[in-house]
């Protein structure tokens, strides 16, 4: 069906003063023969919006191109229903606010953006949502500890039928076995009764379906249609669920490895959990007890990270001793007391109770007649301190996530083909540890990819709970070391994420970060060469494979980043509103001045998530930059297809710049490794460029975060200066 | 562990001018105070905890904000947090013979800044009182406090000459010799009328003041008895 296009040019916010609007209208009316092209003084005002709505109603307009402000603002104003295509041409933030007014170059830039916008909408179609067959709204929580119980309770209270799977015979997990718990409410100073019995009762009353002594044999499918096989003593049960919360918790670090602190050597050197057991049985009368913090944690030879909960757990146990015997001497040896948030009050309470806190490293523990002696480097006094006559020494031995307990998944056996592929640079693949938790039937491996130290991947600031497997949300100490209060918050948070996932999947929309996106990749299987690049490079493991190596997409697992689209050498993967030809045609739509006009052109592929906002911010701050640049937003740099760069260089662009997010260990890429993949692909193109006689310096990749907006002008000017030194692209003459 | 080598390296790493400005005691933290291993013994600490503001000491978390805020830290033998730790170590002699609390000028900066809300200057006052009570008065500041107090309570007004005389008399002959070094200051003060030669008149209603003082002392005794 032919599209009925209308172009609206806003002259507000100074656009009308800085640009020749008539010439701009001529581009739409003349070059592109757009039937409706109108201007308005304030398009986002009620009259402007009414104008557009009127044309939609009277003239059957179904494609609206709005030339005015950035697509990052007023998106709620320019909303005309899901069956209309709305394309925004950014004349404000990226043209008039950062380039000279009434200038030839600025006018050319605006006209090029108008052409790009018009070409873009030509290649766009209205996305049709993908609907999962026999969709399930159920939520499964794996792990019945504090986090898992909270998640199950929250999800059940929100009206979702919830399934809880617990490995042990009783619910409660590690916290369930505690004598008393750390304070969970103001004033955060007093020991509290264990909350687990009440929580278990609440979960049972809320109608959560509970499987005890059960493990997950395998998890197949995708969000909205996970098929989970649950193994119990008496056979297996199949459950279909929509989303999964992984709350399998952590295990205490193996104390046997702490021989240097006397564990195993002296019977009265015990671990926190052992002391907890003793407390449940009735705290033994003790007149002198020492707690040693960071026993294994923050130690390169053991656990390099801080286990986050041990400080306040030790303080709690110190108060057990004081509760029983007020006159008892209790010492806590610490590196730093990390009593996060409100737990500072709890720390102070212990100090008030007379617990002595010694800042220092324990150097030696010895025993005589059943009494222990501790020698330590006292950091406050700058000397050695000695303390003897201890009845017990309790080691705060930290925690290891259950996701880290298991063997590392081996790489696939190297065949000749694979060996050949090894020569090519490849993106780093996150390790997968066979921890026997989810047993995913995914091509990419049975568990969630691990981040540092074996915690399942999750960007702790931007997207907590999100893992690299859509629909599976990690919460509690399996995700990151944390105290009880944070674990409760985590359980609720992950349950909300799971609910969100179920809701949007039902509508056929993407989950975070492209929330609301209805498009998904479609594969033209006729031309597939079974190269497996899409299945390997998909950061979310959305694509499975059949025996022949054909990709089997799972649209509800997809985050719509387009990494597969960028990876495909045959270019058979496209979205309804985002495709290789679409961006390719946008590149071709940019007018290329002749060499003697001395107007170089720089093409920028900028990531939608950080680089585009940063460029907009540069505009908002009215920072001036080079007007030779033409910016094309990409969903993620991972969707960069090399053919675009080939096209651009062939058309005579003097340089191409890729602006993506930071990658590596502290990545900021919203799709985990998009910018990394783009850089790897780029390394392949430099060879081609060299062959064509073009300098490989003409194509560059850079990383910007949203806060780097002030560095953008310098970045672009520097690149332009370098290009000027290289001289114009010789390909210009062949046009 | 801070080895002597490391300590030296740390000191060398700091520019000389800075070192000089801060005074030698700035590097106190790195210096070994005791060659023998120390032992925590709360007997003395419990006695201090019973002072009016004593129990606040328990709350110290060793952040060091008091030390960096202190105007007289350069002359202090131990920074406040170390002093508190010495109390926990039961080092009664070291604590009571130290000049730390005597050097406190009650400027209140540390008290205002302490993240744990310890009223450090009040703790220092308590320690001064405690030290005097147990006869640890062999300090110029202690003598100065005494001289000041006697002068004020007997006259209700300050007589600089009288106080100076009292101070040097309590400190002994050696100090008088030393005091000669300060004669220029004294002469200068005389010239400017800052130090009258003759004692000023007593205030009106000195009896009333004395009543106030004795009442306060009575209250204090009651407080202590409780």
PDB file of C-alpha atoms in Angstrom, chain A residues 178-354:
ATOM      1  CA  UNK A 178      19.231 -17.880  62.181  1.00  0.00           C
ATOM      2  CA  UNK A 179      18.648 -17.375  65.881  1.00  0.00           C
ATOM      3  CA  UNK A 180      17.734 -13.722  65.490  1.00  0.00           C
ATOM      4  CA  UNK A 181      18.064 -11.266  62.673  1.00  0.00           C
ATOM      5  CA  UNK A 182      19.582  -7.859  62.106  1.00  0.00           C
ATOM      6  CA  UNK A 183      17.161  -4.924  62.482  1.00  0.00           C
ATOM      7  CA  UNK A 184      15.009  -4.368  59.426  1.00  0.00           C
ATOM      8  CA  UNK A 185      13.158  -1.261  60.550  1.00  0.00           C
ATOM      9  CA  UNK A 186      13.860   2.023  62.333  1.00  0.00           C
ATOM     10  CA  UNK A 187      15.617   2.749  64.621  1.00  0.00           C
ATOM     11  CA  UNK A 188      17.847  -0.048  63.287  1.00  0.00           C
ATOM     12  CA  UNK A 189      19.376  -0.750  66.657  1.00  0.00           C
ATOM     13  CA  UNK A 190      17.653  -3.807  68.089  1.00  0.00           C
ATOM     14  CA  UNK A 191      17.891  -7.474  67.285  1.00  0.00           C
ATOM     15  CA  UNK A 192      14.699  -8.814  65.773  1.00  0.00           C
ATOM     16  CA  UNK A 193      12.994 -12.170  65.867  1.00  0.00           C
ATOM     17  CA  UNK A 194      13.537 -14.212  62.715  1.00  0.00           C
ATOM     18  CA  UNK A 195      11.035 -13.065  60.084  1.00  0.00           C
ATOM     19  CA  UNK A 196      11.083 -16.264  58.031  1.00  0.00           C
ATOM     20  CA  UNK A 197       8.285 -18.207  59.797  1.00  0.00           C
ATOM     21  CA  UNK A 198       5.878 -15.309  59.236  1.00  0.00           C
ATOM     22  CA  UNK A 199       7.064 -14.848  55.691  1.00  0.00           C
ATOM     23  CA  UNK A 200       6.599 -18.544  54.899  1.00  0.00           C
ATOM     24  CA  UNK A 201       3.102 -18.376  56.299  1.00  0.00           C
ATOM     25  CA  UNK A 202       2.300 -15.292  54.224  1.00  0.00           C
ATOM     26  CA  UNK A 203       3.607 -17.003  51.093  1.00  0.00           C
ATOM     27  CA  UNK A 204       1.530 -20.077  51.797  1.00  0.00           C
ATOM     28  CA  UNK A 205      -1.565 -17.955  52.495  1.00  0.00           C
ATOM     29  CA  UNK A 206      -1.040 -16.008  49.287  1.00  0.00           C
ATOM     30  CA  UNK A 207      -1.596 -19.219  47.348  1.00  0.00           C
ATOM     31  CA  UNK A 208       1.920 -19.683  46.002  1.00  0.00           C
ATOM     32  CA  UNK A 209       2.437 -23.152  44.565  1.00  0.00           C
ATOM     33  CA  UNK A 210       5.425 -24.520  46.445  1.00  0.00           C
ATOM     34  CA  UNK A 211       7.743 -27.308  45.374  1.00  0.00           C
ATOM     35  CA  UNK A 212      10.055 -28.356  48.207  1.00  0.00           C
ATOM     36  CA  UNK A 213      13.056 -30.670  47.828  1.00  0.00           C
ATOM     37  CA  UNK A 214      12.876 -29.837  44.172  1.00  0.00           C
ATOM     38  CA  UNK A 215      15.367 -28.773  41.535  1.00  0.00           C
ATOM     39  CA  UNK A 216      14.987 -27.527  37.996  1.00  0.00           C
ATOM     40  CA  UNK A 217      15.971 -30.221  35.551  1.00  0.00           C
ATOM     41  CA  UNK A 218      15.713 -27.964  32.556  1.00  0.00           C
ATOM     42  CA  UNK A 219      14.291 -24.668  31.363  1.00  0.00           C
ATOM     43  CA  UNK A 220      13.314 -24.342  27.736  1.00  0.00           C
ATOM     44  CA  UNK A 221      11.500 -21.681  25.774  1.00  0.00           C
ATOM     45  CA  UNK A 222      11.368 -17.927  26.072  1.00  0.00           C
ATOM     46  CA  UNK A 223       9.601 -15.224  28.065  1.00  0.00           C
ATOM     47  CA  UNK A 224       5.891 -15.925  28.143  1.00  0.00           C
ATOM     48  CA  UNK A 225       6.529 -19.552  27.313  1.00  0.00           C
ATOM     49  CA  UNK A 226       9.240 -20.999  29.517  1.00  0.00           C
ATOM     50  CA  UNK A 227       8.754 -24.734  29.963  1.00  0.00           C
ATOM     51  CA  UNK A 228      10.343 -25.711  33.234  1.00  0.00           C
ATOM     52  CA  UNK A 229      10.841 -29.322  34.230  1.00  0.00           C
ATOM     53  CA  UNK A 230      10.878 -29.548  37.999  1.00  0.00           C
ATOM     54  CA  UNK A 231      12.385 -32.645  39.541  1.00  0.00           C
ATOM     55  CA  UNK A 232      11.158 -33.876  42.873  1.00  0.00           C
ATOM     56  CA  UNK A 233      11.852 -37.180  44.625  1.00  0.00           C
ATOM     57  CA  UNK A 234       8.809 -38.760  43.102  1.00  0.00           C
ATOM     58  CA  UNK A 235       9.314 -37.800  39.494  1.00  0.00           C
ATOM     59  CA  UNK A 236       9.145 -34.668  37.404  1.00  0.00           C
ATOM     60  CA  UNK A 237       6.546 -31.980  36.830  1.00  0.00           C
ATOM     61  CA  UNK A 238       6.250 -29.628  33.879  1.00  0.00           C
ATOM     62  CA  UNK A 239       5.270 -26.043  34.430  1.00  0.00           C
ATOM     63  CA  UNK A 240       4.813 -23.299  31.869  1.00  0.00           C
ATOM     64  CA  UNK A 241       5.784 -19.900  33.184  1.00  0.00           C
ATOM     65  CA  UNK A 242       6.134 -16.416  31.748  1.00  0.00           C
ATOM     66  CA  UNK A 243       9.158 -15.161  33.643  1.00  0.00           C
ATOM     67  CA  UNK A 244      11.649 -16.428  36.201  1.00  0.00           C
ATOM     68  CA  UNK A 245      13.212 -14.895  39.291  1.00  0.00           C
ATOM     69  CA  UNK A 246      16.512 -16.505  40.189  1.00  0.00           C
ATOM     70  CA  UNK A 247      17.013 -16.215  43.940  1.00  0.00           C
ATOM     71  CA  UNK A 248      19.181 -19.196  44.702  1.00  0.00           C
ATOM     72  CA  UNK A 249      21.302 -17.289  47.161  1.00  0.00           C
ATOM     73  CA  UNK A 250      24.859 -17.891  48.213  1.00  0.00           C
ATOM     74  CA  UNK A 251      26.909 -20.350  50.202  1.00  0.00           C
ATOM     75  CA  UNK A 252      29.424 -19.436  52.912  1.00  0.00           C
ATOM     76  CA  UNK A 253      32.988 -19.477  51.679  1.00  0.00           C
ATOM     77  CA  UNK A 254      34.750 -22.759  52.394  1.00  0.00           C
ATOM     78  CA  UNK A 255      36.273 -22.288  55.824  1.00  0.00           C
ATOM     79  CA  UNK A 256      38.688 -25.167  55.239  1.00  0.00           C
ATOM     80  CA  UNK A 257      40.688 -22.782  53.110  1.00  0.00           C
ATOM     81  CA  UNK A 258      41.144 -20.450  56.093  1.00  0.00           C
ATOM     82  CA  UNK A 259      43.788 -22.544  57.845  1.00  0.00           C
ATOM     83  CA  UNK A 260      45.903 -19.428  58.397  1.00  0.00           C
ATOM     84  CA  UNK A 261      43.227 -18.204  60.801  1.00  0.00           C
ATOM     85  CA  UNK A 262      43.292 -21.461  62.713  1.00  0.00           C
ATOM     86  CA  UNK A 263      40.160 -23.003  61.245  1.00  0.00           C
ATOM     87  CA  UNK A 264      40.446 -26.759  61.376  1.00  0.00           C
ATOM     88  CA  UNK A 265      43.395 -26.465  63.745  1.00  0.00           C
ATOM     89  CA  UNK A 266      41.551 -25.264  66.824  1.00  0.00           C
ATOM     90  CA  UNK A 267      38.041 -26.461  67.566  1.00  0.00           C
ATOM     91  CA  UNK A 268      36.978 -23.108  68.982  1.00  0.00           C
ATOM     92  CA  UNK A 269      37.758 -21.242  65.780  1.00  0.00           C
ATOM     93  CA  UNK A 270      34.392 -21.395  64.085  1.00  0.00           C
ATOM     94  CA  UNK A 271      32.465 -19.773  61.257  1.00  0.00           C
ATOM     95  CA  UNK A 272      29.550 -17.374  61.451  1.00  0.00           C
ATOM     96  CA  UNK A 273      27.066 -20.059  60.468  1.00  0.00           C
ATOM     97  CA  UNK A 274      28.455 -22.425  63.110  1.00  0.00           C
ATOM     98  CA  UNK A 275      28.072 -19.716  65.728  1.00  0.00           C
ATOM     99  CA  UNK A 276      24.531 -19.139  64.503  1.00  0.00           C
ATOM    100  CA  UNK A 277      23.783 -22.846  65.006  1.00  0.00           C
ATOM    101  CA  UNK A 278      25.179 -22.648  68.530  1.00  0.00           C
ATOM    102  CA  UNK A 279      23.022 -19.609  69.199  1.00  0.00           C
ATOM    103  CA  UNK A 280      19.901 -21.438  68.065  1.00  0.00           C
ATOM    104  CA  UNK A 281      20.784 -24.240  70.452  1.00  0.00           C
ATOM    105  CA  UNK A 282      21.236 -21.662  73.252  1.00  0.00           C
ATOM    106  CA  UNK A 283      24.256 -19.418  73.095  1.00  0.00           C
ATOM    107  CA  UNK A 284      27.114 -20.926  75.022  1.00  0.00           C
ATOM    108  CA  UNK A 285      28.225 -18.909  78.015  1.00  0.00           C
ATOM    109  CA  UNK A 286      31.308 -17.071  76.880  1.00  0.00           C
ATOM    110  CA  UNK A 287      33.301 -14.418  78.642  1.00  0.00           C
ATOM    111  CA  UNK A 288      35.492 -13.446  75.719  1.00  0.00           C
ATOM    112  CA  UNK A 289      34.719 -13.812  72.018  1.00  0.00           C
ATOM    113  CA  UNK A 290      36.478 -12.388  68.968  1.00  0.00           C
ATOM    114  CA  UNK A 291      35.006 -11.873  65.532  1.00  0.00           C
ATOM    115  CA  UNK A 292      37.377 -11.696  62.604  1.00  0.00           C
ATOM    116  CA  UNK A 293      36.016  -9.780  59.644  1.00  0.00           C
ATOM    117  CA  UNK A 294      37.012 -10.271  56.021  1.00  0.00           C
ATOM    118  CA  UNK A 295      38.080 -13.854  56.729  1.00  0.00           C
ATOM    119  CA  UNK A 296      38.493 -14.724  53.076  1.00  0.00           C
ATOM    120  CA  UNK A 297      36.733 -11.658  51.724  1.00  0.00           C
ATOM    121  CA  UNK A 298      38.633  -8.744  50.188  1.00  0.00           C
ATOM    122  CA  UNK A 299      41.572 -11.068  49.893  1.00  0.00           C
ATOM    123  CA  UNK A 300      43.119 -11.705  46.497  1.00  0.00           C
ATOM    124  CA  UNK A 301      43.897 -15.282  47.481  1.00  0.00           C
ATOM    125  CA  UNK A 302      40.321 -16.023  48.483  1.00  0.00           C
ATOM    126  CA  UNK A 303      37.327 -13.834  47.628  1.00  0.00           C
ATOM    127  CA  UNK A 304      38.496 -10.583  46.070  1.00  0.00           C
ATOM    128  CA  UNK A 305      35.204  -8.835  46.776  1.00  0.00           C
ATOM    129  CA  UNK A 306      33.448  -7.577  49.911  1.00  0.00           C
ATOM    130  CA  UNK A 307      30.693  -9.915  50.981  1.00  0.00           C
ATOM    131  CA  UNK A 308      28.651  -6.941  52.218  1.00  0.00           C
ATOM    132  CA  UNK A 309      26.657  -8.723  54.923  1.00  0.00           C
ATOM    133  CA  UNK A 310      29.325 -10.104  57.277  1.00  0.00           C
ATOM    134  CA  UNK A 311      30.035  -6.877  59.166  1.00  0.00           C
ATOM    135  CA  UNK A 312      26.512  -6.439  60.417  1.00  0.00           C
ATOM    136  CA  UNK A 313      26.072 -10.187  60.905  1.00  0.00           C
ATOM    137  CA  UNK A 314      29.122 -10.175  63.183  1.00  0.00           C
ATOM    138  CA  UNK A 315      27.787  -7.164  65.029  1.00  0.00           C
ATOM    139  CA  UNK A 316      24.559  -9.067  65.485  1.00  0.00           C
ATOM    140  CA  UNK A 317      26.379 -12.098  66.833  1.00  0.00           C
ATOM    141  CA  UNK A 318      28.475  -9.875  69.094  1.00  0.00           C
ATOM    142  CA  UNK A 319      25.211  -8.664  70.555  1.00  0.00           C
ATOM    143  CA  UNK A 320      24.126 -12.297  71.093  1.00  0.00           C
ATOM    144  CA  UNK A 321      27.133 -12.667  73.368  1.00  0.00           C
ATOM    145  CA  UNK A 322      26.373  -9.415  75.168  1.00  0.00           C
ATOM    146  CA  UNK A 323      22.722 -10.379  75.498  1.00  0.00           C
ATOM    147  CA  UNK A 324      23.696 -13.528  77.346  1.00  0.00           C
ATOM    148  CA  UNK A 325      26.506 -12.077  79.410  1.00  0.00           C
ATOM    149  CA  UNK A 326      26.674  -8.343  79.836  1.00  0.00           C
ATOM    150  CA  UNK A 327      30.170  -8.497  81.284  1.00  0.00           C
ATOM    151  CA  UNK A 328      31.586 -10.451  78.348  1.00  0.00           C
ATOM    152  CA  UNK A 329      34.440  -8.935  76.382  1.00  0.00           C
ATOM    153  CA  UNK A 330      33.714  -8.940  72.668  1.00  0.00           C
ATOM    154  CA  UNK A 331      36.279  -7.897  70.095  1.00  0.00           C
ATOM    155  CA  UNK A 332      35.734  -7.335  66.406  1.00  0.00           C
ATOM    156  CA  UNK A 333      38.854  -7.252  64.238  1.00  0.00           C
ATOM    157  CA  UNK A 334      38.104  -5.438  61.005  1.00  0.00           C
ATOM    158  CA  UNK A 335      39.533  -3.883  57.864  1.00  0.00           C
ATOM    159  CA  UNK A 336      36.679  -1.420  57.515  1.00  0.00           C
ATOM    160  CA  UNK A 337      33.274  -1.777  59.089  1.00  0.00           C
ATOM    161  CA  UNK A 338      30.894  -1.688  56.161  1.00  0.00           C
ATOM    162  CA  UNK A 339      27.558  -1.171  57.810  1.00  0.00           C
ATOM    163  CA  UNK A 340      25.736   0.228  54.813  1.00  0.00           C
ATOM    164  CA  UNK A 341      22.889   2.673  55.030  1.00  0.00           C
ATOM    165  CA  UNK A 342      20.929   2.663  58.243  1.00  0.00           C
ATOM    166  CA  UNK A 343      23.060  -0.130  59.723  1.00  0.00           C
ATOM    167  CA  UNK A 344      25.436   2.568  60.933  1.00  0.00           C
ATOM    168  CA  UNK A 345      23.009   2.871  63.855  1.00  0.00           C
ATOM    169  CA  UNK A 346      23.372  -0.817  64.537  1.00  0.00           C
ATOM    170  CA  UNK A 347      27.153  -0.495  64.539  1.00  0.00           C
ATOM    171  CA  UNK A 348      26.901   2.366  67.013  1.00  0.00           C
ATOM    172  CA  UNK A 349      24.578   0.322  69.197  1.00  0.00           C
ATOM    173  CA  UNK A 350      27.199  -2.420  69.406  1.00  0.00           C
ATOM    174  CA  UNK A 351      29.815   0.169  70.342  1.00  0.00           C
ATOM    175  CA  UNK A 352      27.537   1.499  73.057  1.00  0.00           C
ATOM    176  CA  UNK A 353      27.107  -2.030  74.349  1.00  0.00           C
ATOM    177  CA  UNK A 354      30.852  -2.085  74.824  1.00  0.00           C
TER     178      UNK A 354
END
